Coordinates of C-alpha atoms in Angstrom, one line a residue:
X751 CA -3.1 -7.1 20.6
X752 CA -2.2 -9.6 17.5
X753 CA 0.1 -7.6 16.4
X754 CA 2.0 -7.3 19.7
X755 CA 1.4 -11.1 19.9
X756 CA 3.1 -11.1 16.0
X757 CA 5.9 -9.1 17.3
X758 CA 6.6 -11.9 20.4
X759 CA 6.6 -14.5 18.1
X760 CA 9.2 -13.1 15.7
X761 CA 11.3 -11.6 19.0
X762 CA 10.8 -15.2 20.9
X763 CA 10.3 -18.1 18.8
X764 CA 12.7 -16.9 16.0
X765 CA 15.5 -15.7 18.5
X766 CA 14.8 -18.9 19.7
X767 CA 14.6 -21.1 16.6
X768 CA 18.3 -19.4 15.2
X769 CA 20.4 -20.4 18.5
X770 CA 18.6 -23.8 18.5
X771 CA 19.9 -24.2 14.8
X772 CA 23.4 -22.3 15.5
X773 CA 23.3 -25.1 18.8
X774 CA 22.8 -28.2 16.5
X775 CA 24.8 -26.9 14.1
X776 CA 28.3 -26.5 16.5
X777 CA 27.6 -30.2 18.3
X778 CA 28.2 -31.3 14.5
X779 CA 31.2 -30.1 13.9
X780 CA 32.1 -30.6 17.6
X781 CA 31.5 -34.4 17.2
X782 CA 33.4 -34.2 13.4
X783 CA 36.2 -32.7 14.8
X784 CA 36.4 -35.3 18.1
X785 CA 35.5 -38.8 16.5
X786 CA 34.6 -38.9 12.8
X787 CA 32.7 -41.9 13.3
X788 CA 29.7 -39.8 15.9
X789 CA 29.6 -36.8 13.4
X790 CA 28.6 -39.3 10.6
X791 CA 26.2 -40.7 12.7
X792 CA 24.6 -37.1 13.9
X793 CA 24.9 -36.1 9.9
X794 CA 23.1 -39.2 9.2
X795 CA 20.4 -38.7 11.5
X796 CA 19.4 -35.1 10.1
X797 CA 17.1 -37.0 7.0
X798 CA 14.8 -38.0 10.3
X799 CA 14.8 -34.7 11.8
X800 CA 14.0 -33.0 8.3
X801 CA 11.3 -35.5 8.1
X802 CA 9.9 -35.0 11.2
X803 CA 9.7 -31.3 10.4
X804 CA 7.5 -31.8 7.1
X805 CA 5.2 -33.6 9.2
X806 CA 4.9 -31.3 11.8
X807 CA 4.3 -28.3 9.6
X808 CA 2.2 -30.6 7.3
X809 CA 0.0 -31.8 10.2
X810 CA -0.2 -28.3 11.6
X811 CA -1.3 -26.9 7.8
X812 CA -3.9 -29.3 7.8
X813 CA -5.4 -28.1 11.0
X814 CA -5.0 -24.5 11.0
X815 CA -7.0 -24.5 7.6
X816 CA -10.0 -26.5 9.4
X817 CA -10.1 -24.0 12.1
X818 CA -9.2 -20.1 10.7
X819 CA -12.3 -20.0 8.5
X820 CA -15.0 -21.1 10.9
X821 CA -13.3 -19.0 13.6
X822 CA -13.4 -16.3 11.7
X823 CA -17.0 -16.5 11.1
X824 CA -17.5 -17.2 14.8
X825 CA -16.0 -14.0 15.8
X826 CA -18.0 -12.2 13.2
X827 CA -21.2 -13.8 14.1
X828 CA -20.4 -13.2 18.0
X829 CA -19.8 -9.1 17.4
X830 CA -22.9 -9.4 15.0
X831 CA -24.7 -10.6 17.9
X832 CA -23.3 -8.1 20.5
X833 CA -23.9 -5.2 17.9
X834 CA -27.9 -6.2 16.7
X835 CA -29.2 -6.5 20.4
X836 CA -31.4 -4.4 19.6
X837 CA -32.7 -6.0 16.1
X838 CA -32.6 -9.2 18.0
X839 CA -34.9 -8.3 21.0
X840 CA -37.5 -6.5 18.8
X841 CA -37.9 -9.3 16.9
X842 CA -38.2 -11.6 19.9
X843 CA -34.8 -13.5 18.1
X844 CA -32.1 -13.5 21.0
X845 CA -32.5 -16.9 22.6
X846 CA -32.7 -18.1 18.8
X847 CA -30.6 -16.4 17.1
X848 CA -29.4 -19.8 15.1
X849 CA -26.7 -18.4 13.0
X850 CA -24.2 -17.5 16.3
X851 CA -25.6 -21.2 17.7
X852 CA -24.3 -22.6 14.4
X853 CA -21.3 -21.2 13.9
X854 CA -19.9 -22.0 17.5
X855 CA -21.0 -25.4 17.0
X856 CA -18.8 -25.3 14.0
X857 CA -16.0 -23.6 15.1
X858 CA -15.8 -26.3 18.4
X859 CA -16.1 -28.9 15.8
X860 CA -13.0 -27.8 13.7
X861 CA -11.0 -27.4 17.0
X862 CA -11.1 -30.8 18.0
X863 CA -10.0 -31.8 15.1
X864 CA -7.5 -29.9 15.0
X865 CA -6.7 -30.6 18.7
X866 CA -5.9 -34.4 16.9
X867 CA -4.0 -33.7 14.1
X868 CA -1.5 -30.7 16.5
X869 CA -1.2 -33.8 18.8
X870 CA -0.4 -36.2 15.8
X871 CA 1.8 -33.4 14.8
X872 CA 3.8 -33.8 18.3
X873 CA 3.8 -37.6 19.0
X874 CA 5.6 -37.7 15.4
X875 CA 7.7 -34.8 15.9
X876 CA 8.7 -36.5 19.1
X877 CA 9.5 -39.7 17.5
X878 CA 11.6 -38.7 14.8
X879 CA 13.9 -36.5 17.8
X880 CA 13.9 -40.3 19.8
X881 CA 15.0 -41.9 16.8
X882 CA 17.5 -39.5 16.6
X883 CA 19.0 -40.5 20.0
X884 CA 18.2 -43.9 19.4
X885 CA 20.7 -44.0 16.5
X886 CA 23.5 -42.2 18.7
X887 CA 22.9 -44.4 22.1
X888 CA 23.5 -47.4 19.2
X889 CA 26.4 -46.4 17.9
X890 CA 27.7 -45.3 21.3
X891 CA 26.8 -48.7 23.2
X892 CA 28.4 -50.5 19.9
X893 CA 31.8 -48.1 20.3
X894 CA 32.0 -48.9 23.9
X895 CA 31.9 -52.3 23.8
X896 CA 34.3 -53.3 21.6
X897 CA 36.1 -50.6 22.9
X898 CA 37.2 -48.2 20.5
X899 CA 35.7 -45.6 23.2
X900 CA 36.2 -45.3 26.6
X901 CA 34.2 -44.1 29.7
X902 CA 34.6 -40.4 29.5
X903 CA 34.1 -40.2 26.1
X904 CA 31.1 -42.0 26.2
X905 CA 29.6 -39.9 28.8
X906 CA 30.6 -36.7 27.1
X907 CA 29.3 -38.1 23.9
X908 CA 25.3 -39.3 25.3
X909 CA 25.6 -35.4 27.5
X910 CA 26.5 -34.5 23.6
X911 CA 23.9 -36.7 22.1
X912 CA 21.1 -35.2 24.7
X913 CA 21.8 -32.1 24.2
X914 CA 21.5 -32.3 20.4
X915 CA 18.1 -33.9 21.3
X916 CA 16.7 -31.1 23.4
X917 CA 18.1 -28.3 20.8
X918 CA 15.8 -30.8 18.6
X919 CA 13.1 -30.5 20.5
X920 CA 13.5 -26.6 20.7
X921 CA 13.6 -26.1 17.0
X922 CA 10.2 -28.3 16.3
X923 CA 8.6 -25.8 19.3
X924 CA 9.9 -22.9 17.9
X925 CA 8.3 -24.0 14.1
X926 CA 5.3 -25.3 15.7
X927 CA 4.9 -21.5 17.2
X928 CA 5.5 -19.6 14.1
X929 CA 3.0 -21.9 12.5
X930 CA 0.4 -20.8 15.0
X931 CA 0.9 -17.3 13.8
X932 CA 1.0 -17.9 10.4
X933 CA -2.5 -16.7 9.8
X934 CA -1.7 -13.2 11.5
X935 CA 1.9 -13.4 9.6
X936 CA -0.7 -13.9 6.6
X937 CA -3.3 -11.0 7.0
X938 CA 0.1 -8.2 7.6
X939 CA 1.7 -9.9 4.4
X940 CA -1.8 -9.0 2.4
X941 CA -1.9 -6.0 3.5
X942 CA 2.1 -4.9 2.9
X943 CA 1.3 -6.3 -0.4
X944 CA -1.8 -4.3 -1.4
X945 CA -1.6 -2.8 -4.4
X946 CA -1.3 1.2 -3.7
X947 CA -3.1 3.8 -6.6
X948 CA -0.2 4.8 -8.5
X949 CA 1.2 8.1 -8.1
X950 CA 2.6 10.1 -10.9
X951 CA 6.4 11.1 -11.0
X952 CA 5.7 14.8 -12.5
X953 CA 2.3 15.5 -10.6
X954 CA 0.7 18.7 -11.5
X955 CA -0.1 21.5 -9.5
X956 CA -4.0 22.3 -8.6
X957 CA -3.8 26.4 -9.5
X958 CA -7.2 26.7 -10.4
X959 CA -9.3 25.2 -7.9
X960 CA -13.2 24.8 -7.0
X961 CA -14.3 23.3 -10.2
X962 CA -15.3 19.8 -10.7
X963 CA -15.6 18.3 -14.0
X964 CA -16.2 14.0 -14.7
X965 CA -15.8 13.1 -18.4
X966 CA -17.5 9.3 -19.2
X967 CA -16.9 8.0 -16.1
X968 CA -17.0 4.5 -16.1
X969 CA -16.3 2.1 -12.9
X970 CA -17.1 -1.2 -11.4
X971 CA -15.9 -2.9 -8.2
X972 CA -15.6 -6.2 -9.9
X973 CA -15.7 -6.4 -13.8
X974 CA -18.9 -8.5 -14.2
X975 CA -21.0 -5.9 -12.2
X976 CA -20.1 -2.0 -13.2
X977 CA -21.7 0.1 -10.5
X978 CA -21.1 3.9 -12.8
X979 CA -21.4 4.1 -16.6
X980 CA -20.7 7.4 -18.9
X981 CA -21.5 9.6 -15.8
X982 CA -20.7 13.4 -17.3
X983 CA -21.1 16.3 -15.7
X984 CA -19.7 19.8 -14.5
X985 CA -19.8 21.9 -10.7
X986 CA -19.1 25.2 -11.1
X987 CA -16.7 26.9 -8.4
X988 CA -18.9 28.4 -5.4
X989 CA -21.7 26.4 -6.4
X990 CA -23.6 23.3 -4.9
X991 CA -24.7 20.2 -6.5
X992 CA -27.2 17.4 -5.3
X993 CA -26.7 14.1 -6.7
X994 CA -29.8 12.2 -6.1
X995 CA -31.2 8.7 -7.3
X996 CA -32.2 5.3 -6.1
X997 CA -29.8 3.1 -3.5
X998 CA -27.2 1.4 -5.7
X999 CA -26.7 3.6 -8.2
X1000 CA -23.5 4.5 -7.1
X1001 CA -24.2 8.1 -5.6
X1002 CA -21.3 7.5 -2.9
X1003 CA -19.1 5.6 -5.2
X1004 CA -19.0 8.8 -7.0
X1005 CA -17.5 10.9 -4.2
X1006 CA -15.2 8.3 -3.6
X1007 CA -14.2 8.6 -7.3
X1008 CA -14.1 12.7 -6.8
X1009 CA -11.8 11.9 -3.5
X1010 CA -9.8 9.3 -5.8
X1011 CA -10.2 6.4 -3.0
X1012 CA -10.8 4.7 -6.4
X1013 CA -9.2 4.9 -9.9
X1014 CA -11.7 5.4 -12.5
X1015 CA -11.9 2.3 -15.3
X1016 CA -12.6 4.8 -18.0
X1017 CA -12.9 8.4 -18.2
X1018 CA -11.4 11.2 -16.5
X1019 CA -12.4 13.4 -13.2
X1020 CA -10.7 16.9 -13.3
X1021 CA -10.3 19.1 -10.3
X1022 CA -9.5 23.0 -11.3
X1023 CA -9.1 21.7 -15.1
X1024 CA -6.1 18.4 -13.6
X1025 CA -7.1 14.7 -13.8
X1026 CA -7.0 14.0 -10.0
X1027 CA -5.1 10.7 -11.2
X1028 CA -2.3 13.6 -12.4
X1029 CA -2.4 15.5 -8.9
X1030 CA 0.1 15.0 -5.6
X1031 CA -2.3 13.1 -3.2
X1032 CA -1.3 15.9 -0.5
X1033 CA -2.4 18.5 -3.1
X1034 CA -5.7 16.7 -4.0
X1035 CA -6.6 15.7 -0.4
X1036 CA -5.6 19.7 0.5
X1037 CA -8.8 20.7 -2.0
X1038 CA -11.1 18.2 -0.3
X1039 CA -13.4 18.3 3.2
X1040 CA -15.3 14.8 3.6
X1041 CA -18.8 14.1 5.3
X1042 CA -19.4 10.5 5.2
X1043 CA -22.2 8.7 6.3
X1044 CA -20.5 5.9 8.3
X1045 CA -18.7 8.7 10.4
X1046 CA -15.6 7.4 12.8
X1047 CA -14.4 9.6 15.5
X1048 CA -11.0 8.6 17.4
X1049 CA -10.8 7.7 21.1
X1050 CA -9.6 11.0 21.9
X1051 CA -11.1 15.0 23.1
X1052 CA -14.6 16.4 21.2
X1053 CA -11.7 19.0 20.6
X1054 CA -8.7 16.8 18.9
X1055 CA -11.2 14.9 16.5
X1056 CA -12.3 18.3 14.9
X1057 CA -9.3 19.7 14.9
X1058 CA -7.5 16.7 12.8
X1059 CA -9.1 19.0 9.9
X1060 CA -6.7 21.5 10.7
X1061 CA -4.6 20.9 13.9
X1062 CA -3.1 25.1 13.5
X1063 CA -6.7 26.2 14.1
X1064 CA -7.8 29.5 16.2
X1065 CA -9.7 29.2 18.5
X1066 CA -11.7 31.3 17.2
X1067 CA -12.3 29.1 14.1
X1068 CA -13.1 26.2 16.0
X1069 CA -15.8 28.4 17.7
X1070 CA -17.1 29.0 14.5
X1071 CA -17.2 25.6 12.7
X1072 CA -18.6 24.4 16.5
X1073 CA -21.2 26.5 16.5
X1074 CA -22.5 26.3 12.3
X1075 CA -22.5 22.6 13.1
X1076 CA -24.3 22.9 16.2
X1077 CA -21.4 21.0 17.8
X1078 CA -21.5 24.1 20.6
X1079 CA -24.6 22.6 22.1
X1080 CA -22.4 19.2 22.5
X1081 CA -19.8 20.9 24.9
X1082 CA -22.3 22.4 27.0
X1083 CA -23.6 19.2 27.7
X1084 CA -20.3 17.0 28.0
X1085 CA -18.6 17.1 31.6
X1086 CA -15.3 18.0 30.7
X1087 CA -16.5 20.4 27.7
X1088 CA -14.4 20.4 24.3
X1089 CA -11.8 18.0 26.6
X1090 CA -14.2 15.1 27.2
X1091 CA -13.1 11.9 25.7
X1092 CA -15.7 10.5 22.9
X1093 CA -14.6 6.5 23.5
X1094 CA -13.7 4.6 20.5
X1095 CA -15.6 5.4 17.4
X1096 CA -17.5 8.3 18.9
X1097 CA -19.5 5.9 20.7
X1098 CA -19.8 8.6 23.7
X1099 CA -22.0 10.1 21.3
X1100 CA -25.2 9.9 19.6
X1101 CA -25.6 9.1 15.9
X1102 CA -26.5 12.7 15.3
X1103 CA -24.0 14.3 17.5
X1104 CA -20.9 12.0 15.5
X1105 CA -22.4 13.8 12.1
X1106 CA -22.0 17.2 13.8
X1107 CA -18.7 16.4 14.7
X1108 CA -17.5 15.4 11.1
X1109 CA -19.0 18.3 9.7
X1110 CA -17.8 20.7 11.7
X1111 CA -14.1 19.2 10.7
X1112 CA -15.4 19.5 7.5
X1113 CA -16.1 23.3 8.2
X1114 CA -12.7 24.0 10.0
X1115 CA -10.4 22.8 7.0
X1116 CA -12.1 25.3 4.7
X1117 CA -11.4 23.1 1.4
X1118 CA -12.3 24.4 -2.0
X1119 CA -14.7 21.4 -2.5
X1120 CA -16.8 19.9 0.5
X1121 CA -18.4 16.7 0.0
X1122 CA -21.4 15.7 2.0
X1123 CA -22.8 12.3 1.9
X1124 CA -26.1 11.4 3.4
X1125 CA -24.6 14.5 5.7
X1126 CA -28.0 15.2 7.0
X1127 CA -29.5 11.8 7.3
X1128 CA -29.1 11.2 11.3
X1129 CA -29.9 14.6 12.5
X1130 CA -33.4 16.2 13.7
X1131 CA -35.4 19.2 11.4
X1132 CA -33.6 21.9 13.2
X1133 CA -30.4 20.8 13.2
X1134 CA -31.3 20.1 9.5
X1135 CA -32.3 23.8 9.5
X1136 CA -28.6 24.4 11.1
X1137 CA -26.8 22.3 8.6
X1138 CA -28.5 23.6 5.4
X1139 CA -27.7 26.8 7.1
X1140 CA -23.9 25.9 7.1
X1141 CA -23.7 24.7 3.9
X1142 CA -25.0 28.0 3.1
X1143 CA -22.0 30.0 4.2
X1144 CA -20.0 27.5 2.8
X1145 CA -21.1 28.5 -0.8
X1146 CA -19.8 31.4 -0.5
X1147 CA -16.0 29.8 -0.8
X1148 CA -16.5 26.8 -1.3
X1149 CA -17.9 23.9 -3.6
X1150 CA -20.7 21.7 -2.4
X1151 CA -21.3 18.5 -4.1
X1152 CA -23.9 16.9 -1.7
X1153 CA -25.6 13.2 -1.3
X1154 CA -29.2 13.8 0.0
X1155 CA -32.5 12.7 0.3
X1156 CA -33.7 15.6 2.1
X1157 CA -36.1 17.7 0.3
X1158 CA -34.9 21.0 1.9
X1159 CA -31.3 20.0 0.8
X1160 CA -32.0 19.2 -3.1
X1161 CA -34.3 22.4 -3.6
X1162 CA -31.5 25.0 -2.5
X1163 CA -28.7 23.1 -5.1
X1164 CA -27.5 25.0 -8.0
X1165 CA -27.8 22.1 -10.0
X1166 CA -29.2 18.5 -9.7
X1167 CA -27.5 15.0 -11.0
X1168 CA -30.4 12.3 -11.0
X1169 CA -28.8 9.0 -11.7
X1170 CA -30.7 6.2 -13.0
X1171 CA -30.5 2.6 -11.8
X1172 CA -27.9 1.3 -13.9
X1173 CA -25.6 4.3 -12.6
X1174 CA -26.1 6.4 -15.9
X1175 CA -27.1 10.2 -15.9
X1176 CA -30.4 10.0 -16.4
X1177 CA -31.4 14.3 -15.9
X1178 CA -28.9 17.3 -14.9
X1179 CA -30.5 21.1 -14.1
X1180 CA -32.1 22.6 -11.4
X1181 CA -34.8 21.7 -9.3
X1182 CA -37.3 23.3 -10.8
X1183 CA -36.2 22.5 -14.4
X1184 CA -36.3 18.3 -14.0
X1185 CA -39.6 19.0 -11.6
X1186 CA -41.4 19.9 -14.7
X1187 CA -40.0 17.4 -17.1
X1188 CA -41.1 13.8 -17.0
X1189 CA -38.3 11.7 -15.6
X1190 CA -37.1 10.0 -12.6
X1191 CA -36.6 13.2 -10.7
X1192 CA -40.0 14.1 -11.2
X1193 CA -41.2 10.4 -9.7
X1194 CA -38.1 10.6 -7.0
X1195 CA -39.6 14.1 -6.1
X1196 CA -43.2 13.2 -5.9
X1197 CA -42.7 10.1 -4.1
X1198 CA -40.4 12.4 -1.4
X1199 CA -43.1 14.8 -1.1
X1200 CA -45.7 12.2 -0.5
X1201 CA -43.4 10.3 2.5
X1202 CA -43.7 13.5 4.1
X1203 CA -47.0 14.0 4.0
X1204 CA -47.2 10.5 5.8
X1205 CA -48.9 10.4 9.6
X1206 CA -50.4 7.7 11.7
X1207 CA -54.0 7.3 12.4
X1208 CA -55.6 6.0 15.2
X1209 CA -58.1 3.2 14.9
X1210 CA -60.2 4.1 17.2

C-alpha cells in the first residue's frame, strides 16, 4: 500500500509539478516577448516565490521530523499490542498496558504540532504567491493609468498575471506533496542503497560437495560486541553435527555464516574445499536446505509453499518429503487438502504444523548440506520421533549440521560443537566423548537431563 501510494505521488504530483513549471515558465517569455516592462516585473517576482518555497519545505522539514519518529513507535507499540494479547491478559496488563497509552499520547502531541507549522507553512506559501500578484496588479494599475497600456492589454495581462498565480499555487501543492512522502521516498532510497555482499568475478565451482569446514571464524554484528571468535571445526560429508551451547553464543549466527547471509570478519568457511565468499550465490544456495526457527510461509496452497524448494517436483517426492515431515497428517485435516490456502505467514497453521512445512521443503530440495535450527523446538515427542526419523534418512545423502536442545537430537550426532559463552569452541567429539570429560557439555547435558526429569506435585 505505501508503495502504491509512492508510485501516485511520483505519477501525480511530479506530472503535476513539471507542467506547472513548464506553465510558469512560457507566461515568462510570453509576457518578455509582448511588453518587456511585465516580463521584468514577473522575473523580478521569482526571488518571492523561491523564497516562499524554502519556507514551505523548511516548515514542512521541521514537522515531519516531530512526527515520523513517534509514529513509528506508535505503530510498533499498537502491532505489539495486537500481537502480545495473550501475554497481556495473563498478566492481567491490557487495560494498562502504559507503553501503547504513552506512545499515542506522544504521537497526537507531535501531530498538532505539526498540524501548526504545515499551516504556517501554507499561510506563508500563500503570501509570497499574493505578493506576487500584488507586484503585477501594481505595475499594471501604474501602466494603465498613465496610459502606456490600454484596456485589452490590461485584461489579458491580470488573466496572465492570475494564471501565473494559480500555476504558483500548483507548484507549492505539488512540493508540499512530495514532502509528505519523503519519509517513504526515504526508507526505498535506504534500501536501493544497501550495501549487497560482494560477489566475485571468477566464482569457483562447488565439485566436491557435502563437507563443511570453518577456519578461525571470527564475527560481530557491530565491532564493540563480537558475537563468534576463532570458531574451527570440520563436518564430514553424510554426517550430522549438533552445535549446542548457552543462548547468545551465536549457535544461529553460525548457520547464517555457513548460508553466507553474513560475511565472516576473519577467517574462512569452505564448502566442498571453496570459501563460500569465492562461490556463485546460485551455486552455494543450490548446496543448502534451511530450517529456521522463525519459519514464514507465503499466503499461498500448503502445496506451493513446499514446493518453492523445488517447483519441478514429482509428485511422488512431495509425497515423500510430506509424509517424513508428517506434513501428510496436515492435508488430511485441511478442507481443500494440499490446495488450501495457509493465510499470510502460515498463520492458518499452528506453530508446529509451520515447522513441518519448512522441513519438509527442506526435504524436497535434497541439498548436500541441510541446516536445522531449533528445527524441533515447536513440535510434540512424536513428531520429534518423526523428525529425528527424517533427519535419519537424510544422512544417508546428505549433511546435517543441526541447532538443538533436544536430548534425543544431540545423542544421535556424529559429532558435537559446544560453544562457550563468549562464542569460542569450548569442546568438539561425540556425545559420549565430552559426556565423560568435565566441561560445559557435561553441565549442559546434566542440567538437560535433569529438566526432564521435572513433574508437578500436588500439594495436597
Amino acid at each position: 500500500r505505501e508503495m502504491l501510494s509512492l508510485g501516485e505521488a511520483i505519477a501525480h504530483f511530479l506530472s503535476r509539478l513539471y507542467l506547472s513549471l513548464f506553465s510558469c515558465a512560457t507566461i515568462i517569455v510570453g509576457c518578455w516577448i509582448w511588453d518587456a516592462r511585465i516580463g521584468l516585473a514577473l522575473t523580478f517576482s521569482a526571488p518571492l516565490v523561491v523564497l516562499g518555497l524554502l519556507a514551505i519545505r523548511l516548515l514542512n522539514s521541521k514537522g515531519h521530523r516531530m512526527v515520523d519518529p513517534v509514529e513509528k513507535e506508535s505503530a510498533m507499540r499498537v502491532v505489539e499490542f495486537a500481537q502480545c494479547q495473550g501475554a497481556l491478559r495473563a498478566a492481567g496488563a491490557v487495560e494498562r498496558y502504559e507503553e501503547l497509552t504513552e506512545a499515542m499520547d506522544q504521537a497526537n502531541a507531535a501531530r498538532k504540532k505539526s498540524l501548526w507549522l504545515e499551516t504556517l507553512a501554507q499561510v506563508i506559501g500563500g503570501g509570497f504567491v499574493q505578493g506576487c500578484v500584488l507586484i503585477m496588479v501594481s505595475v499594471i494599475a501604474t501602466l494603465t493609468v498613465s496610459g502606456s497600456m490600454g484596456l485589452i492589454e490590461t485584461i489579458a495581462t491580470l488573466g496572465l498575471s492570475l494564471s501565473f498565480s494559480n500555476e504558483l499555487t500548483t507548484v507549492m501543492n505539488s512540493l508540499t506533496g512530495m514532502d509528505d512522502r519523503r519519509v517513504l521516498l526515504n526508507t526505498v532510497e535506504e534500501l536501493l542503497e544497501a550495501e549487497e555482499l560482494p560477489e566475485t568475478d571468477q566464482p569457483e565451482p562447488l565439485v566436491t560437495t557435502g563437507s563443511v569446514a570453518l577456519h578461525e571464524v571470527d564475527f560481530s554484528y557491530d565491532k564493540d560486541n563480537p558475537v563468534i571468535q576463532g570458531v574451527s571445526f570440520e563436518v564430514a560429508p553424510r554426517s550430522m553435527c549438533a552445535i549446542v551451547g548457552p543462548s547468545g553464543s551465536g549457535k544461529t549466527t553460525l548457520l547464517r555464516l555457513i548460508s553466507r547471509f553474513y560475511d565472516v570478519d576473519d577467517g574462512e568457511i569452505l564448502l566442498g574445499g571453496v570459501d563460500v565468499r569465492q562461490a556463485a550465490t546460485t551455486d552455494l544456495m543450490s548446496q543448502l536446505s534451511m530450517v529456521f526457527q522463525d519459519v514464514y510461509l507465503f499466503d499461498e496452497t500448503l502445496e506451493a509453499n513446499i514446493r518453492l524448494a523445488r517447483p519441478d517436483a514429482s509428485e511422488a517426492d512431495l509425497a515423500e518429503a510430506a509424509r517424513l515431515a508428517g506434513v501428510d497428517e496436515i492435508v488430511e485435516r485441511l478442507p481443500l487438502g494440499w490446495q488450501t490456502k495457509v493465510g499470510e505467514g502460515g498463520r492458518a497453521l499452528s506453530g508446529g504444523e509451520r515447522q513441518r512445512v519448512s522441513i519438509a521443503r527442506a526435504l524436497l530440495k535434497r541439498a548436500p548440506i541441510v541446516l536445522f535450527d531449533e528445527a524441533t523446538s515447536a513440535l510434540d515427542a512424536e513428531n520429534e520421533q518423526n523428525i529425528v526419523a527424517s533427519m535419519e534418512k537424510l544422512r544417508e545423502d546428505a549433511t546435517l549440521i543441526v541447532v538443538a536442545h533436544k536430548l534425543e537430537t544431540i545423542v544421535a550426532a556424529d559429532q558435537i560443537v559446544a560453544l562457550d559463552d563468549d562464542g569460542r569452541v569450548a569442546q568438539v567429539g561425540t556425545h559420549a566423548e565430552l559426556v565423560a570429560q568435565d566441561g560445559p557439555y557435561k553441565r549442559f547435558w546434566t542440567r538437560r537431563q535433569e529438566a526432564a526429569g521435572w513433574a508437578l506435585v500436588s500439594s495436597h
